[in-house]
Short mmCIF file of C-alpha atoms (C1' of nucleotides) in Angstrom, two decimals:
data_model
loop_
_atom_site.label_atom_id
_atom_site.label_comp_id
_atom_site.label_asym_id
_atom_site.label_seq_id
_atom_site.Cartn_x
_atom_site.Cartn_y
_atom_site.Cartn_z
CA MET K 1067 24.09 -88.01 -91.46
CA ASN K 1068 23.84 -84.25 -91.92
CA ILE K 1069 22.94 -81.60 -89.37
CA GLU K 1070 19.29 -81.60 -90.32
CA GLU K 1071 19.04 -85.36 -89.95
CA ILE K 1072 20.81 -85.25 -86.60
CA LYS K 1073 18.38 -82.58 -85.40
CA ASN K 1074 15.46 -84.77 -86.40
CA LYS K 1075 16.96 -87.81 -84.75
CA LEU K 1076 17.43 -85.93 -81.50
CA SER K 1077 13.87 -84.57 -81.59
CA GLN K 1078 12.46 -87.97 -82.40
CA HIS K 1079 14.10 -89.24 -79.26
CA GLY K 1080 12.71 -86.46 -77.12
CA LEU K 1081 15.89 -84.46 -76.83
CA LYS K 1082 16.07 -80.75 -77.51
CA ALA K 1083 18.28 -80.15 -80.50
CA THR K 1084 20.88 -77.89 -78.94
CA ILE K 1085 24.09 -77.03 -80.76
CA GLN K 1086 26.03 -78.99 -78.14
CA ARG K 1087 24.08 -82.18 -78.64
CA ILE K 1088 24.18 -81.86 -82.40
CA GLN K 1089 27.94 -81.46 -82.37
CA VAL K 1090 28.53 -84.22 -79.86
CA TYR K 1091 26.43 -86.70 -81.75
CA SER K 1092 27.95 -85.58 -85.03
CA ALA K 1093 31.43 -86.13 -83.60
CA MET K 1094 30.41 -89.58 -82.36
CA LEU K 1095 29.23 -90.52 -85.83
CA LYS K 1096 32.41 -89.22 -87.42
CA THR K 1097 34.78 -91.37 -85.38
CA LYS K 1098 35.04 -94.92 -86.52
CA SER K 1099 36.98 -95.76 -83.36
CA HIS K 1100 35.72 -95.62 -79.80
CA PRO K 1101 36.34 -92.15 -78.46
CA THR K 1102 36.63 -91.16 -74.83
CA ALA K 1103 34.74 -88.19 -73.41
CA GLU K 1104 37.96 -86.20 -73.74
CA ASP K 1105 38.27 -87.17 -77.40
CA ILE K 1106 34.79 -85.87 -78.07
CA TYR K 1107 35.57 -82.80 -75.99
CA SER K 1108 38.49 -81.77 -78.17
CA MET K 1109 36.60 -82.53 -81.36
CA VAL K 1110 33.56 -80.52 -80.38
CA LYS K 1111 35.68 -77.72 -78.94
CA ALA K 1112 36.79 -76.93 -82.48
CA GLU K 1113 33.16 -76.07 -83.25
CA ILE K 1114 32.04 -74.68 -79.90
CA PRO K 1115 35.09 -73.37 -78.03
CA SER K 1116 33.08 -72.51 -74.94
CA ILE K 1117 31.69 -76.00 -74.39
CA SER K 1118 32.58 -77.64 -71.08
CA LEU K 1119 33.59 -81.18 -70.31
CA SER K 1120 30.60 -81.72 -68.07
CA THR K 1121 28.31 -80.88 -70.97
CA ILE K 1122 30.05 -83.60 -72.95
CA TYR K 1123 29.37 -86.06 -70.15
CA ASN K 1124 25.78 -84.87 -69.70
CA THR K 1125 25.16 -85.07 -73.42
CA LEU K 1126 26.65 -88.53 -73.77
CA ASP K 1127 24.53 -89.65 -70.83
CA SER K 1128 21.40 -88.35 -72.56
CA LEU K 1129 22.34 -90.10 -75.79
CA ILE K 1130 22.94 -93.33 -73.91
CA GLU K 1131 19.59 -93.03 -72.18
CA LYS K 1132 17.91 -92.64 -75.55
CA ASN K 1133 19.87 -95.56 -76.96
CA LEU K 1134 21.73 -93.53 -79.51
CA VAL K 1135 25.10 -94.31 -77.98
CA SER K 1136 26.52 -97.10 -75.86
CA THR K 1137 29.59 -97.47 -73.70
CA VAL K 1138 32.52 -99.81 -74.07
CA LYS K 1139 34.63 -100.67 -71.08
CA THR K 1140 38.35 -101.00 -71.56
CA ASP K 1141 41.09 -102.37 -69.36
CA SER K 1142 42.15 -98.91 -68.40
CA ASP K 1143 39.73 -96.85 -66.40
CA VAL K 1144 38.39 -94.59 -69.12
CA THR K 1145 34.97 -95.06 -70.57
CA ARG K 1146 34.81 -95.21 -74.34
CA TYR K 1147 31.68 -94.49 -76.33
CA ASP K 1148 30.22 -96.04 -79.45
CA ALA K 1149 27.53 -94.59 -81.73
CA PHE K 1150 27.30 -97.64 -83.95
CA LEU K 1151 24.71 -99.86 -82.44
CA ASP K 1152 24.29 -102.66 -84.92
CA SER K 1153 25.42 -106.09 -83.77
CA HIS K 1154 29.17 -106.24 -83.73
CA HIS K 1155 31.94 -107.68 -81.66
CA HIS K 1156 35.08 -106.12 -80.27
CA ILE K 1157 38.70 -106.97 -80.84
CA TYR K 1158 40.95 -105.74 -78.05
CA VAL K 1159 44.42 -105.19 -79.39
CA GLY K 1160 47.46 -105.62 -77.16
CA GLY K 1161 47.30 -104.65 -73.55
CA GLY K 1162 46.23 -101.17 -74.51
CA ASP K 1163 43.08 -99.35 -75.32
CA GLU K 1164 42.74 -100.06 -79.03
CA ILE K 1165 39.42 -101.63 -79.91
CA ILE K 1166 38.38 -102.72 -83.37
CA ASP K 1167 34.88 -103.62 -84.44
CA TYR K 1168 34.28 -107.05 -85.88
CA TYR K 1169 31.24 -107.83 -87.96
CA SER K 1170 30.23 -111.31 -89.08
CA GLN K 1171 26.74 -112.43 -89.89
CA GLU K 1172 27.96 -116.00 -90.02
CA LEU K 1173 29.29 -115.77 -86.49
CA ASP K 1174 26.09 -114.15 -85.24
CA ASP K 1175 24.04 -116.92 -86.81
CA LEU K 1176 26.29 -119.53 -85.27
CA LEU K 1177 25.92 -118.01 -81.82
CA ASN K 1178 22.18 -117.48 -82.04
CA ASP K 1179 21.86 -121.04 -83.18
CA PHE K 1180 23.95 -122.35 -80.34
CA PHE K 1181 21.92 -120.56 -77.70
CA LYS K 1182 18.66 -121.57 -79.33
CA LYS K 1183 19.74 -125.18 -78.85
CA ASN K 1184 21.36 -124.55 -75.48
CA SER K 1185 19.13 -122.06 -73.78
CA ILE K 1186 20.00 -121.04 -70.24
CA PRO K 1187 17.30 -121.98 -67.72
CA ASN K 1188 15.15 -119.05 -66.59
CA PHE K 1189 17.29 -116.60 -68.46
CA GLU K 1190 16.46 -114.51 -71.47
CA ILE K 1191 19.44 -113.49 -73.57
CA LYS K 1192 19.24 -109.96 -74.90
CA GLU K 1193 22.69 -109.54 -76.36
CA ILE K 1194 25.52 -111.82 -77.36
CA LYS K 1195 28.84 -110.09 -77.68
CA LEU K 1196 32.27 -111.48 -78.30
CA GLN K 1197 35.52 -110.06 -77.01
CA LEU K 1198 38.60 -111.16 -78.85
CA LYS K 1199 41.93 -110.37 -77.29
CA GLY K 1200 45.19 -110.67 -79.12
CA ASP K 1201 47.96 -108.93 -80.97
CA TYR K 1202 49.02 -107.93 -84.42
CA VAL K 1203 51.60 -110.12 -86.10
CA ASN K 1204 53.93 -109.46 -89.08
CA ASN K 1205 54.90 -105.92 -88.08
CA GLN K 1206 51.46 -104.82 -89.08
CA LYS K 1207 50.35 -101.59 -87.39
CA GLU K 1208 53.27 -101.62 -85.02
CA ASN K 1209 54.63 -98.16 -85.65
CA ASN K 1210 51.90 -95.82 -84.55
CA MET H 994 43.18 -124.99 -51.49
CA ASN H 995 44.53 -124.82 -47.94
CA ILE H 996 46.91 -122.29 -46.41
CA GLU H 997 49.96 -124.42 -47.08
CA GLU H 998 49.03 -124.83 -50.73
CA ILE H 999 48.38 -121.14 -51.09
CA LYS H 1000 51.78 -120.37 -49.56
CA ASN H 1001 53.42 -122.66 -52.06
CA LYS H 1002 51.53 -121.21 -54.95
CA LEU H 1003 52.59 -117.70 -53.99
CA SER H 1004 56.23 -118.73 -53.61
CA GLN H 1005 56.18 -120.58 -56.90
CA HIS H 1006 55.13 -117.36 -58.52
CA GLY H 1007 57.87 -115.35 -56.89
CA LEU H 1008 55.73 -113.64 -54.29
CA LYS H 1009 56.61 -113.51 -50.63
CA ALA H 1010 53.99 -115.41 -48.69
CA THR H 1011 52.80 -112.66 -46.38
CA ILE H 1012 49.69 -113.14 -44.24
CA GLN H 1013 47.99 -110.42 -46.27
CA ARG H 1014 48.58 -112.11 -49.59
CA ILE H 1015 47.58 -115.48 -48.24
CA GLN H 1016 44.31 -114.11 -46.91
CA VAL H 1017 43.54 -112.09 -50.01
CA TYR H 1018 44.13 -115.00 -52.33
CA SER H 1019 42.23 -117.30 -50.01
CA ALA H 1020 39.28 -114.89 -50.03
CA MET H 1021 39.42 -114.72 -53.82
CA LEU H 1022 39.24 -118.49 -54.04
CA LYS H 1023 36.36 -118.64 -51.60
CA THR H 1024 34.06 -116.34 -53.56
CA LYS H 1025 32.38 -117.92 -56.48
CA SER H 1026 31.18 -114.50 -57.62
CA HIS H 1027 33.33 -111.63 -58.76
CA PRO H 1028 34.26 -109.56 -55.75
CA THR H 1029 35.30 -105.93 -55.74
CA ALA H 1030 38.35 -104.72 -53.84
CA GLU H 1031 35.99 -103.58 -51.09
CA ASP H 1032 34.41 -107.03 -50.91
CA ILE H 1033 37.81 -108.61 -50.42
CA TYR H 1034 38.67 -105.87 -47.93
CA SER H 1035 35.77 -106.72 -45.64
CA MET H 1036 36.37 -110.45 -45.97
CA VAL H 1037 40.05 -110.21 -45.13
CA LYS H 1038 39.45 -107.66 -42.38
CA ALA H 1039 37.74 -110.42 -40.42
CA GLU H 1040 41.11 -112.22 -40.33
CA ILE H 1041 43.48 -109.24 -40.25
CA PRO H 1042 41.64 -106.26 -38.75
CA SER H 1043 44.59 -103.92 -39.32
CA ILE H 1044 44.85 -104.50 -43.05
CA SER H 1045 44.39 -101.44 -45.24
CA LEU H 1046 42.50 -101.02 -48.48
CA SER H 1047 45.62 -100.04 -50.34
CA THR H 1048 47.20 -103.34 -49.37
CA ILE H 1049 44.21 -105.07 -50.92
CA TYR H 1050 44.78 -103.15 -54.14
CA ASN H 1051 48.52 -103.74 -54.07
CA THR H 1052 48.04 -107.42 -53.40
CA LEU H 1053 45.47 -107.87 -56.13
CA ASP H 1054 47.82 -106.08 -58.51
CA SER H 1055 50.61 -108.50 -57.63
CA LEU H 1056 48.32 -111.47 -58.13
CA ILE H 1057 47.23 -110.11 -61.49
CA GLU H 1058 50.82 -109.59 -62.55
CA LYS H 1059 51.57 -113.21 -61.69
CA ASN H 1060 48.46 -114.38 -63.53
CA LEU H 1061 46.75 -115.75 -60.46
CA VAL H 1062 43.86 -113.32 -60.74
CA SER H 1063 42.23 -111.36 -63.54
CA THR H 1064 39.91 -108.40 -63.70
CA VAL H 1065 36.40 -108.23 -65.02
CA LYS H 1066 35.03 -104.93 -66.21
CA THR H 1067 31.45 -104.11 -65.44
CA ASP H 1068 29.17 -101.35 -66.64
CA SER H 1069 29.58 -99.53 -63.37
CA ASP H 1070 32.91 -98.04 -62.45
CA VAL H 1071 34.12 -100.64 -60.02
CA THR H 1072 36.67 -103.23 -60.92
CA ARG H 1073 35.75 -106.80 -60.10
CA TYR H 1074 38.27 -109.58 -59.68
CA ASP H 1075 38.27 -113.22 -60.63
CA ALA H 1076 40.57 -115.99 -59.37
CA PHE H 1077 39.18 -118.67 -61.66
CA LEU H 1078 41.20 -118.54 -64.79
CA ASP H 1079 40.00 -121.45 -66.84
CA SER H 1080 38.16 -120.57 -70.03
CA HIS H 1081 34.71 -119.34 -69.23
CA HIS H 1082 32.26 -116.74 -70.39
CA HIS H 1083 30.29 -114.13 -68.50
CA ILE H 1084 26.59 -113.61 -68.18
CA TYR H 1085 25.68 -110.06 -67.19
CA VAL H 1086 22.37 -110.06 -65.42
CA GLY H 1087 20.06 -107.06 -65.62
CA GLY H 1088 21.48 -103.60 -65.77
CA GLY H 1089 23.36 -104.24 -62.58
CA ASP H 1090 26.62 -105.71 -61.52
CA GLU H 1091 25.71 -109.36 -61.21
CA ILE H 1092 27.97 -111.58 -63.30
CA ILE H 1093 27.63 -115.31 -63.65
CA ASP H 1094 30.21 -117.66 -65.11
CA TYR H 1095 29.25 -119.76 -68.06
CA TYR H 1096 31.20 -122.85 -69.01
CA SER H 1097 30.70 -124.80 -72.22
CA GLN H 1098 33.28 -126.91 -73.95
CA GLU H 1099 30.97 -127.23 -76.92
CA LEU H 1100 30.76 -123.48 -77.28
CA ASP H 1101 34.52 -123.10 -76.95
CA ASP H 1102 35.06 -125.70 -79.64
CA LEU H 1103 32.56 -123.96 -81.87
CA LEU H 1104 34.30 -120.63 -81.48
CA ASN H 1105 37.82 -121.98 -81.91
CA ASP H 1106 36.62 -123.74 -85.00
CA PHE H 1107 35.04 -120.64 -86.40
CA PHE H 1108 38.17 -118.56 -85.99
CA LYS H 1109 40.36 -121.30 -87.34
CA LYS H 1110 38.32 -121.14 -90.52
CA ASN H 1111 37.93 -117.37 -90.41
CA SER H 1112 41.21 -116.09 -89.14
CA ILE H 1113 41.70 -112.34 -88.91
CA PRO H 1114 44.50 -111.09 -91.16
CA ASN H 1115 47.69 -110.24 -89.30
CA PHE H 1116 46.07 -110.83 -85.98
CA GLU H 1117 46.74 -113.53 -83.45
CA ILE H 1118 43.82 -114.31 -81.17
CA LYS H 1119 44.81 -115.01 -77.58
CA GLU H 1120 41.43 -115.15 -75.92
CA ILE H 1121 37.87 -115.56 -77.03
CA LYS H 1122 35.34 -114.46 -74.48
CA LEU H 1123 31.59 -114.15 -74.73
CA GLN H 1124 29.45 -111.65 -72.90
CA LEU H 1125 25.81 -112.52 -72.61
CA LYS H 1126 23.46 -109.83 -71.44
CA GLY H 1127 19.92 -110.49 -70.37
CA ASP H 1128 17.51 -111.00 -67.54
CA TYR H 1129 15.99 -113.67 -65.41
CA VAL H 1130 12.49 -114.76 -66.32
CA ASN H 1131 9.82 -116.62 -64.25
CA ASN H 1132 10.42 -114.75 -60.99
CA GLN H 1133 13.62 -116.67 -60.61
CA LYS H 1134 16.19 -114.95 -58.38
CA GLU H 1135 14.19 -111.77 -58.17
CA ASN H 1136 14.12 -111.33 -54.43
CA ASN H 1137 17.69 -110.84 -53.39
"C1'" DC Q 1118 70.83 -108.92 -43.06
"C1'" DT Q 1119 68.71 -107.63 -47.37
"C1'" DT Q 1120 64.96 -106.67 -49.94
"C1'" DA Q 1121 60.19 -106.61 -50.53
"C1'" DT Q 1122 55.87 -105.49 -48.47
"C1'" DT Q 1123 52.69 -103.05 -45.49
"C1'" DG Q 1124 49.82 -99.21 -43.99
"C1'" DC Q 1125 49.03 -94.58 -43.60
"C1'" DA Q 1126 47.55 -90.31 -45.49
"C1'" DA Q 1127 47.53 -87.60 -49.15
"C1'" DA Q 1128 47.06 -87.17 -54.15
"C1'" DC Q 1129 44.93 -88.45 -58.45
"C1'" DG Q 1130 41.81 -88.46 -62.35
"C1'" DG Q 1131 37.77 -89.55 -64.52
"C1'" DT Q 1132 33.08 -88.58 -63.69
"C1'" DT Q 1133 29.07 -86.41 -61.30
"C1'" DT Q 1134 26.45 -82.80 -59.22
"C1'" DG Q 1135 24.09 -78.27 -57.73
"C1'" DC Q 1136 22.69 -74.40 -59.42
"C1'" DA Q 1137 22.24 -69.75 -61.74
"C1'" DG Q 1138 21.79 -68.15 -66.31
"C1'" DC Q 1139 20.39 -69.13 -70.90
"C1'" DA Q 1140 18.60 -71.31 -75.16
"C1'" DT Q 1141 15.10 -74.11 -77.33
"C1'" DT Q 1142 10.50 -75.31 -78.21
"C1'" DA F 1289 6.66 -67.95 -71.46
"C1'" DA F 1290 7.91 -72.45 -69.72
"C1'" DT F 1291 10.90 -76.00 -69.58
"C1'" DG F 1292 15.06 -78.20 -70.21
"C1'" DC F 1293 19.97 -77.47 -71.08
"C1'" DT F 1294 24.57 -75.46 -70.38
"C1'" DG F 1295 28.75 -74.38 -67.98
"C1'" DC F 1296 31.15 -73.46 -63.94
"C1'" DA F 1297 33.34 -74.99 -59.82
"C1'" DA F 1298 33.28 -77.96 -56.34
"C1'" DA F 1299 32.47 -82.60 -54.77
"C1'" DC F 1300 32.95 -87.49 -55.40
"C1'" DC F 1301 34.88 -91.98 -55.18
"C1'" DG F 1302 37.51 -95.77 -56.68
"C1'" DT F 1303 42.26 -96.30 -57.16
"C1'" DT F 1304 47.26 -95.04 -56.87
"C1'" DT F 1305 51.37 -93.32 -54.75
"C1'" DG F 1306 55.38 -91.87 -51.55
"C1'" DC F 1307 57.43 -93.20 -47.79
"C1'" DA F 1308 58.78 -94.73 -43.09
"C1'" DA F 1309 58.18 -98.83 -40.37
"C1'" DT F 1310 58.11 -103.76 -40.59
"C1'" DA F 1311 58.41 -108.58 -41.92
"C1'" DA F 1312 59.87 -112.40 -45.10
"C1'" DG F 1313 63.50 -115.15 -47.16
#
DNA sequence: CTTATTGCAAACGGTTTGCAGCATT
DNA sequence: AATGCTGCAAACCGTTTGCAATAAG
């Protein structure tokens, strides 16, 4: 998504297209992983050196309110953010903070099916999300 | 679980059976919901008025380390604790902090089956947990 | 008697807030 | 020109820590 498209997206959602918001959202879209506010801060600082951390938080809050971004809670106490809002699940690697997205239409179908057959009384399900916890095996990705 | 059993359980896990730990663990077992540290604090304070919040935190940390308790992350910034460690899923009600346990052997089988057939390369799954988000319908539970 | 645990008060760290100045529409 | 946004610094609040006094094994 280029700058012009980001501008439009922000306007469409009733947000003024300030440089700060454009850069924050742009940074969110650039990172495949799940950045913290600080991560975004350092990324955006390269473009707007004078930006402050609280603007990052304010901006992320606005984006969340407009459903352009969501939060992911980790086991540590930092909030991580996610700009990819299509249905996906999360793989939590090790005890740490690494989170990987997991997409599977087959799994989604399976789950939707299950809860269609086993609906919960007086409860309307809005989102079904899986958390997988585990570890790499075979020395894969162990030397970061 | 009575006091004597709790004492034994603590000892078995290499923890000195102090009154504080006994009361904290007892309080954890009493609450079906997912209490915060503050919740446990007020519960235990009824038994041990002099107990301090930091002891609650320290004690919960010990219990977590010995796998007698686990944490549940919510969308707000408070940590909630859970002393029921058998495989269950969580239903997040509304935007708030209410969390309900969901047990289903059939669902667990379905998921284990799925990931047996669709294993993730170089990754060993240790826990599969579902998060359902949604809301009550039919005026059920709306006046708390 | 030894070692671990408690409780206090102070520190910590991520996040939020109030507000004056400024940029966007 | 009017409104909403930014950036600063200070506040906030859940959680952690250092340490002297105390209790458990």
